[in-house]
């Protein structure tokens, strides 16, 4: 069942999203060669707790950390720890925050120092594919219109779209209906309605789309060891333009009523 949020609920979700955005900003400042993924996790957790929220991920089905930190061929769910970032790496950071009964969820991929042009292009196209999908996050479009726009944009530029993991609805639960693939034909699935809250998250590979899960039962990697990037925001459907709760100053209060 897709839960439609009230204006009050959306206001609460904006606060959770704001905290996620703040945590991403602090992590971005800290990413450089020599930093460990565990240190990045500590930075995010400190920001989340300082703003009166709790990490959405920590303890979720036993997940041991506050962020997911996925390096190079790791797609998602990389567990932060003693891994030391090196010049030329790329790292995907996924953060969730829970406050006043509601979640915010967003992911970004960053270069570590100077990286290859190919890696920069992957990061760029992954982010751009999200915004192609965002064009269809409006009342009246069908859910697969979003999915199709993401896939078409990424594949037209020579990249592949992960099939095994998808976006999701979000609100009181971190994962709600509907599931939101980043691929598929347009014109299918439920129509988007005002008050829907969804987390759209392209996971784009430089090689093949196939992935596998490591023995830690969390970390997802590309089967061909190619690079992968991840970009995500929490989105609220309104009467007009969609609202990104996980981007600072992305909207005014009037836009969500």
XYZ file of C-alpha atoms in Angstrom:
257
model
C 0.000 0.000 0.000
C 1.311 3.431 -0.963
C 0.986 5.872 1.937
C -0.025 9.438 1.037
C 1.553 11.975 3.392
C -0.198 14.994 4.872
C 1.341 18.487 4.814
C 2.360 18.030 8.461
C 4.037 14.709 7.720
C 5.899 16.268 4.816
C 7.182 19.026 7.101
C 8.545 16.372 9.446
C 10.146 14.545 6.520
C 11.796 17.773 5.415
C 13.529 18.001 8.790
C 14.832 14.426 8.548
C 15.962 15.136 5.001
C 17.725 18.341 6.057
C 19.775 16.386 8.584
C 20.763 13.854 5.928
C 21.884 16.711 3.677
C 23.952 18.251 6.496
C 25.670 14.918 7.119
C 26.503 14.600 3.423
C 28.004 18.084 3.407
C 30.307 17.251 6.318
C 31.400 13.956 4.805
C 32.155 15.596 1.455
C 34.570 17.965 3.235
C 36.373 15.021 4.849
C 36.835 12.763 1.820
C 40.511 12.644 0.815
C 43.293 10.085 0.485
C 44.247 8.597 3.846
C 40.822 8.879 5.475
C 39.149 5.651 6.573
C 35.543 4.819 5.845
C 35.084 4.350 9.584
C 36.086 7.965 10.161
C 33.448 9.066 7.650
C 30.866 6.981 9.480
C 31.729 8.717 12.751
C 31.346 12.148 11.133
C 27.886 11.338 9.809
C 26.695 9.827 13.070
C 27.871 12.883 15.007
C 25.917 15.230 12.704
C 22.784 13.096 12.904
C 22.859 12.842 16.703
C 23.693 16.538 17.149
C 20.515 17.410 15.263
C 18.272 15.285 17.458
C 17.920 12.393 15.031
C 19.109 8.798 14.971
C 20.816 6.948 12.090
C 18.215 5.076 10.042
C 20.650 2.361 9.015
C 22.330 1.455 12.308
C 20.783 -1.762 13.570
C 18.511 -2.117 10.530
C 18.323 -5.904 10.061
C 21.587 -5.992 11.998
C 23.487 -3.455 9.881
C 26.409 -2.308 12.072
C 27.016 1.305 10.975
C 25.374 4.689 10.408
C 26.270 5.018 6.723
C 26.972 2.783 3.768
C 30.416 3.465 2.286
C 30.947 1.659 -1.016
C 34.330 2.005 -2.739
C 35.064 1.519 -6.456
C 33.368 -1.723 -7.587
C 31.148 -1.770 -4.491
C 27.659 -0.725 -5.566
C 25.832 -0.266 -2.253
C 25.804 -1.384 1.391
C 29.563 -1.232 1.896
C 30.233 -1.460 5.650
C 32.514 1.349 6.879
C 35.550 0.395 8.903
C 39.330 0.281 8.454
C 39.396 0.713 4.659
C 41.745 3.617 3.823
C 40.754 5.746 0.844
C 43.388 6.096 -1.873
C 44.019 8.681 -4.563
C 41.908 7.706 -7.582
C 39.191 5.851 -5.677
C 35.542 6.745 -5.885
C 33.242 6.278 -2.896
C 29.453 6.123 -2.663
C 28.007 7.350 0.632
C 24.417 6.492 1.572
C 22.923 8.152 4.669
C 19.569 7.869 6.435
C 18.261 9.856 9.407
C 15.164 9.272 11.553
C 13.512 12.090 13.507
C 9.989 12.729 14.801
C 8.841 9.408 13.365
C 10.030 9.929 9.777
C 13.035 9.032 7.653
C 15.198 10.845 5.140
C 17.501 8.966 2.773
C 20.088 10.128 0.214
C 23.270 8.934 -1.489
C 26.157 10.611 -3.287
C 29.297 9.368 -5.054
C 32.541 11.323 -4.646
C 36.003 11.216 -6.214
C 38.930 10.723 -3.851
C 41.612 13.181 -4.906
C 42.374 13.100 -8.619
C 40.460 10.355 -10.428
C 40.232 9.199 -14.030
C 38.059 10.986 -16.562
C 36.081 7.763 -16.934
C 35.286 7.711 -13.210
C 34.242 11.358 -13.263
C 31.961 10.681 -16.219
C 30.335 7.770 -14.377
C 29.668 9.947 -11.321
C 28.297 12.741 -13.519
C 25.990 10.530 -15.565
C 24.663 8.772 -12.458
C 23.644 12.106 -10.924
C 22.237 13.373 -14.213
C 20.182 10.202 -14.660
C 18.499 10.923 -11.319
C 17.492 14.370 -12.531
C 16.200 12.916 -15.800
C 13.925 10.694 -13.727
C 12.975 13.652 -11.531
C 11.382 15.345 -14.555
C 8.649 12.698 -14.359
C 8.108 12.915 -10.587
C 4.908 14.869 -11.063
C 1.221 14.201 -10.599
C -0.201 12.118 -13.450
C 2.929 10.364 -14.638
C 3.304 6.654 -13.984
C 6.063 5.281 -11.807
C 7.805 3.507 -14.674
C 8.084 6.799 -16.546
C 10.668 7.737 -13.895
C 12.384 4.359 -14.211
C 12.519 4.490 -18.003
C 13.993 7.999 -18.085
C 16.841 6.917 -15.783
C 17.647 3.805 -17.802
C 17.497 5.519 -21.162
C 19.777 8.351 -20.071
C 22.415 6.077 -18.527
C 22.439 3.447 -21.255
C 22.550 6.028 -24.051
C 25.871 7.128 -22.537
C 27.346 3.647 -22.447
C 26.642 2.691 -18.839
C 24.500 -0.068 -17.326
C 21.727 0.030 -14.722
C 21.677 -2.326 -11.736
C 18.543 -4.517 -11.746
C 18.807 -6.369 -8.444
C 18.317 -3.339 -6.187
C 15.814 -0.516 -6.554
C 14.457 2.646 -4.956
C 11.477 2.711 -2.626
C 8.751 4.642 -0.915
C 9.731 6.273 2.363
C 8.092 7.819 5.417
C 7.485 6.273 8.816
C 9.331 3.242 7.469
C 12.628 3.543 5.658
C 11.370 1.183 2.964
C 7.719 1.517 1.969
C 5.759 0.793 -1.180
C 6.203 1.287 -4.052
C 9.473 -0.300 -5.197
C 11.075 1.971 -7.802
C 13.289 0.267 -10.391
C 15.807 2.309 -12.364
C 14.864 0.513 -15.568
C 11.790 -0.586 -17.508
C 9.267 0.435 -20.150
C 7.329 3.684 -19.634
C 3.613 3.971 -18.929
C 3.350 1.272 -16.262
C 2.752 1.107 -12.534
C 0.768 3.428 -10.268
C 0.199 7.052 -11.170
C 2.063 9.533 -9.017
C -0.135 11.491 -6.620
C 0.347 14.539 -4.429
C 1.712 13.460 -1.039
C 3.687 10.443 -2.237
C 7.215 10.299 -0.813
C 9.761 8.230 -2.713
C 13.505 7.593 -2.661
C 14.785 7.412 -6.229
C 18.330 6.043 -6.434
C 20.093 5.187 -9.681
C 22.883 2.637 -9.241
C 24.935 2.817 -12.425
C 27.877 0.632 -13.481
C 30.641 1.388 -15.946
C 30.576 -2.240 -17.094
C 27.890 -4.921 -16.928
C 24.789 -4.513 -14.745
C 25.202 -7.851 -12.941
C 26.071 -7.759 -9.233
C 26.754 -10.131 -6.360
C 26.753 -9.934 -2.542
C 29.947 -10.524 -0.568
C 30.287 -12.944 2.330
C 29.493 -10.180 4.850
C 25.921 -10.507 3.473
C 25.719 -6.744 2.915
C 28.254 -5.414 0.440
C 27.043 -5.507 -3.164
C 29.745 -5.505 -5.868
C 29.807 -5.538 -9.649
C 30.475 -9.048 -10.938
C 32.933 -7.798 -13.540
C 34.745 -5.538 -10.996
C 33.811 -2.417 -12.947
C 33.237 0.887 -11.146
C 29.793 1.738 -9.796
C 28.171 5.005 -8.700
C 25.043 5.801 -6.667
C 22.912 8.943 -6.409
C 19.714 9.271 -4.373
C 17.324 11.811 -2.903
C 14.068 11.625 -0.991
C 11.365 13.199 -3.161
C 7.878 14.443 -2.270
C 5.270 14.691 -5.041
C 3.349 17.979 -4.948
C 0.789 19.807 -7.109
C 3.708 21.427 -8.906
C 7.411 20.682 -8.997
C 8.730 17.783 -6.883
C 10.418 18.641 -3.581
C 13.796 17.153 -2.649
C 13.837 16.897 1.135
C 17.502 15.837 1.208
C 18.884 18.917 -0.543
C 19.400 22.075 1.513
C 17.106 24.948 0.482
C 15.543 22.910 -2.316
C 12.086 24.331 -1.649
C 10.067 26.830 0.315
C 7.341 25.865 2.766
C 4.699 27.089 0.333
C 5.740 24.547 -2.252
C 4.702 21.543 -0.168
C 1.213 22.679 0.820
